[in-house]
Amino acid sequence: MNSHIKAVDINNVWKFFNLGGTVLVEGKHGDDIDVMPASWSMPIDYNKLGVVLDSTHYTRKLIEKEGYFLLALPTVKIVKELMYLGSNSKNDVDDKVEQSGLKFFNIEGCDFPLPEGCVAWAVCKVLKEPHNEKTYDLFIGEVVAGYADDRIFNDKGEPTFETAGEELSILPNFGGAYFYSLGKRVSVPGY
Ligand SMILES: Cc1cc2nc3c(=O)[nH]c(=O)nc-3n(C[C@H](O)[C@H](O)[C@H](O)COP(=O)(O)O)c2cc1C
């Protein structure tokens, strides 16, 4: 395992997913694993994250069976893999994840393999809200474990993208393959 990846305080995890970046959503049931990108994800409390998962997606079916999902925060490094995962469904392509080229690593105590090329990961337990899931495709997860790359996030969960280099930038998305990498930090005098 990469020595930069550290378990983090669950109550800091929302900061990683408050950056407007695309996320990777991982579902798993037994040996069956699927990963898809999602632009529509957001923190909704210190220890809760929301994500929109269309009812046709294979990843969602695994999450519904398992009751857990993993969110990861991908970087510029894996934008090609991300676009493959978001343009192909495991409903049609059985070995979609292998074909994408996405690599994984394992961390002790975590059942989900963590995608490489990301800078933060959160294991979430689905808080069942059938109305939201059916009507808005909105899934809410309680964070039960969080991990982050200490080259990007310090102990308080504060990022340092300005010194990390473009490859480690997350990926704000404006539809399809329209991404940005992060620019400079804006400091506000007096705050
Ligand atoms: C950049 C990007 C962002 C996406 N955001 C979402 C999203 O927020 N919610 C969603 O349901 N699908 C989203 N998609 C579409 C799914 O990722 C895509 O349909 C994927 O192939 C589903 O795979 P699966 O059926 O194997 O789960 C996005 C796709 C891309 C490329």
Coordinates of C-alpha atoms and ligand atoms in Angstrom, one line a residue:
M1 CA 0.0 0.0 0.0
N2 CA 1.1 3.6 -0.7
S3 CA 2.5 5.0 2.5
H4 CA 0.8 8.3 1.9
I5 CA -2.7 6.8 2.4
K6 CA -3.9 7.4 5.9
A7 CA -7.2 6.6 7.8
V8 CA -8.8 9.9 8.7
D9 CA -11.3 11.3 11.1
I10 CA -14.8 10.4 9.8
N11 CA -16.0 14.0 10.5
N12 CA -13.4 15.5 8.1
V13 CA -14.5 13.3 5.2
W14 CA -17.2 15.8 4.0
K15 CA -14.4 18.3 3.2
F16 CA -12.9 16.0 0.6
F17 CA -16.2 15.7 -1.2
N18 CA -17.1 19.3 -0.9
L19 CA -14.7 20.4 -3.7
G20 CA -17.0 20.0 -6.7
G21 CA -15.0 17.2 -8.1
T22 CA -16.4 14.2 -9.9
V23 CA -16.4 11.1 -7.8
L24 CA -16.0 7.4 -8.6
V25 CA -18.8 5.3 -7.1
E26 CA -17.9 1.6 -6.4
G27 CA -20.5 -1.1 -5.7
K28 CA -19.6 -4.6 -4.7
H29 CA -21.5 -7.8 -3.9
G30 CA -19.4 -10.9 -3.4
D31 CA -16.9 -11.0 -6.2
D32 CA -19.0 -8.7 -8.4
I33 CA -17.5 -5.2 -8.5
D34 CA -18.5 -2.2 -10.6
V35 CA -17.3 1.4 -10.7
M36 CA -18.9 4.5 -12.3
P37 CA -18.2 8.2 -12.2
A38 CA -20.8 10.6 -10.8
S39 CA -20.8 14.4 -11.0
W40 CA -23.9 14.7 -8.9
S41 CA -22.6 14.0 -5.4
M42 CA -22.4 16.2 -2.3
P43 CA -21.9 16.2 1.5
I44 CA -25.2 16.6 3.4
D45 CA -23.8 16.5 6.9
Y46 CA -20.3 16.1 8.6
N47 CA -20.6 12.3 8.2
K48 CA -23.1 11.9 5.4
L49 CA -22.7 12.0 1.6
G50 CA -25.3 11.9 -1.1
V51 CA -25.0 10.7 -4.7
V52 CA -27.4 10.4 -7.6
L53 CA -27.4 6.9 -9.1
D54 CA -29.7 6.3 -12.1
S55 CA -31.9 3.2 -11.7
T56 CA -30.5 1.5 -14.8
H57 CA -26.9 1.5 -13.6
Y58 CA -25.3 -1.8 -12.7
T59 CA -23.3 -0.1 -9.9
R60 CA -26.6 0.9 -8.2
K61 CA -27.9 -2.7 -8.4
L62 CA -24.8 -3.9 -6.5
I63 CA -25.2 -1.1 -3.9
E64 CA -28.9 -2.0 -3.4
K65 CA -27.9 -5.6 -2.7
E66 CA -24.9 -4.9 -0.4
G67 CA -26.2 -1.8 1.5
Y68 CA -22.8 -0.1 1.2
F69 CA -20.9 1.9 -1.4
L70 CA -17.5 3.5 -1.7
L71 CA -16.9 7.0 -3.0
A72 CA -13.5 7.9 -4.3
L73 CA -12.1 11.3 -5.4
P74 CA -10.3 10.8 -8.7
T75 CA -7.5 12.9 -10.1
V76 CA -6.4 14.1 -13.5
K77 CA -4.1 11.0 -13.6
I78 CA -7.0 8.6 -14.3
V79 CA -9.3 10.8 -16.4
K80 CA -9.2 8.4 -19.3
E81 CA -10.1 5.4 -17.1
L82 CA -12.9 7.5 -15.6
M83 CA -14.4 8.4 -19.0
Y84 CA -14.3 4.7 -20.0
L85 CA -16.1 3.7 -16.7
G86 CA -18.7 6.5 -17.4
S87 CA -19.3 5.6 -21.1
N88 CA -19.7 1.8 -20.6
S89 CA -22.1 -0.1 -18.4
K90 CA -21.5 -3.5 -16.8
N91 CA -25.0 -4.3 -18.0
D92 CA -23.4 -4.6 -21.5
V93 CA -19.7 -5.1 -20.9
D94 CA -19.0 -7.9 -18.4
D95 CA -15.3 -7.0 -17.9
K96 CA -15.9 -3.2 -17.9
V97 CA -13.7 -2.6 -14.9
E98 CA -10.8 -4.6 -16.2
Q99 CA -11.1 -3.0 -19.6
S100 CA -11.1 0.5 -18.1
G101 CA -7.5 0.0 -16.9
L102 CA -8.4 1.2 -13.4
K103 CA -6.2 -0.4 -10.7
F104 CA -7.0 -1.1 -7.1
F105 CA -5.2 -1.5 -3.8
N106 CA -6.3 -3.0 -0.5
I107 CA -6.1 -1.5 2.9
E108 CA -6.4 -3.5 6.1
G109 CA -9.8 -3.4 7.7
C110 CA -11.5 -2.2 4.5
D111 CA -13.7 -4.6 2.5
F112 CA -13.7 -2.4 -0.6
P113 CA -10.7 -2.4 -3.0
L114 CA -9.7 1.3 -3.3
P115 CA -9.2 2.7 -6.8
E116 CA -5.7 4.0 -7.5
G117 CA -5.2 7.5 -8.9
C118 CA -7.6 9.0 -6.3
V119 CA -6.8 11.2 -3.3
A120 CA -9.6 10.4 -0.9
W121 CA -12.0 7.5 -0.3
A122 CA -15.1 7.0 1.9
V123 CA -16.9 3.8 2.8
C124 CA -20.6 4.6 3.2
K125 CA -23.5 2.6 4.6
V126 CA -26.7 3.3 2.7
L127 CA -29.3 5.0 4.9
K128 CA -32.4 3.6 3.3
E129 CA -34.7 6.4 2.0
P130 CA -36.9 4.5 -0.5
H131 CA -38.8 7.7 -1.5
N132 CA -35.6 9.6 -2.4
E133 CA -34.1 6.6 -4.2
K134 CA -37.2 5.9 -6.3
T135 CA -38.2 9.5 -7.1
Y136 CA -34.8 11.3 -7.3
D137 CA -32.3 8.4 -7.7
L138 CA -30.7 10.0 -4.6
F139 CA -28.7 7.7 -2.3
I140 CA -27.6 8.9 1.1
G141 CA -24.7 7.2 2.9
E142 CA -23.3 7.4 6.4
V143 CA -19.5 7.5 6.3
V144 CA -18.2 4.5 8.3
A145 CA -14.5 4.8 7.2
G146 CA -12.4 7.4 5.4
Y147 CA -8.9 7.5 3.9
A148 CA -6.9 10.3 2.3
D149 CA -3.6 10.9 0.7
D150 CA -1.5 13.0 3.1
R151 CA 0.3 14.7 0.2
I152 CA -3.1 16.5 -0.5
F153 CA -5.0 16.6 2.8
N154 CA -3.5 17.5 6.2
D155 CA -4.8 16.1 9.5
K156 CA -7.6 18.6 9.6
G157 CA -8.8 17.6 6.2
E158 CA -7.5 20.8 4.6
P159 CA -6.2 20.4 1.0
T160 CA -2.9 21.6 -0.4
F161 CA -3.7 21.3 -4.2
E162 CA -1.7 24.4 -4.9
T163 CA 1.6 22.6 -4.2
A164 CA 0.7 19.1 -5.4
G165 CA 1.0 19.4 -9.1
E166 CA -1.7 19.2 -11.8
E167 CA -1.7 15.4 -11.9
L168 CA -3.1 15.2 -8.4
S169 CA -5.9 17.8 -9.1
I170 CA -9.4 16.5 -8.7
L171 CA -11.8 16.9 -11.6
P172 CA -14.7 19.4 -11.5
N173 CA -17.1 18.5 -14.3
F174 CA -19.4 20.5 -16.5
G175 CA -21.1 17.6 -18.3
G176 CA -19.6 14.9 -20.5
A177 CA -15.9 15.0 -20.8
Y178 CA -15.7 18.8 -19.8
F179 CA -13.4 18.9 -16.8
Y180 CA -11.1 21.4 -15.1
S181 CA -8.1 21.0 -12.9
L182 CA -7.9 23.1 -9.8
G183 CA -6.1 26.5 -9.9
K184 CA -4.9 28.7 -7.1
R185 CA -6.0 28.9 -3.5
V186 CA -8.0 32.1 -2.7
S187 CA -7.2 33.4 0.8
V188 CA -9.7 35.9 2.3
P189 CA -8.0 38.5 4.5
G190 CA -9.4 38.5 8.1
Y191 CA -10.9 35.0 7.7
Ligands
LIG1 C1 -18.2 12.6 -16.0 C2 -19.4 11.8 -15.8 C3 -20.3 12.0 -14.8 C4 -21.4 11.2 -14.5 N1 -22.3 11.5 -13.5 C5 -23.3 10.7 -13.2 C6 -24.1 10.9 -12.1 O1 -23.9 11.8 -11.3 N2 -25.2 10.0 -11.8 C7 -25.5 9.0 -12.7 O2 -26.4 8.2 -12.4 N3 -24.7 8.7 -13.8 C8 -23.6 9.5 -14.1 N4 -22.8 9.3 -15.1 C9 -23.1 8.1 -16.0 C10 -22.6 6.8 -15.5 O3 -21.3 6.9 -14.9 C11 -22.6 5.8 -16.7 O4 -23.9 5.7 -17.2 C12 -21.9 4.5 -16.3 O5 -21.6 3.8 -17.6 C13 -22.8 3.5 -15.5 O6 -22.1 2.3 -15.4 P1 -22.7 1.0 -14.8 O7 -24.1 0.7 -15.5 O8 -21.7 -0.1 -15.0 O9 -23.0 1.3 -13.3 C14 -21.7 10.1 -15.4 C15 -20.8 9.8 -16.5 C16 -19.7 10.7 -16.7 C17 -18.8 10.4 -17.9

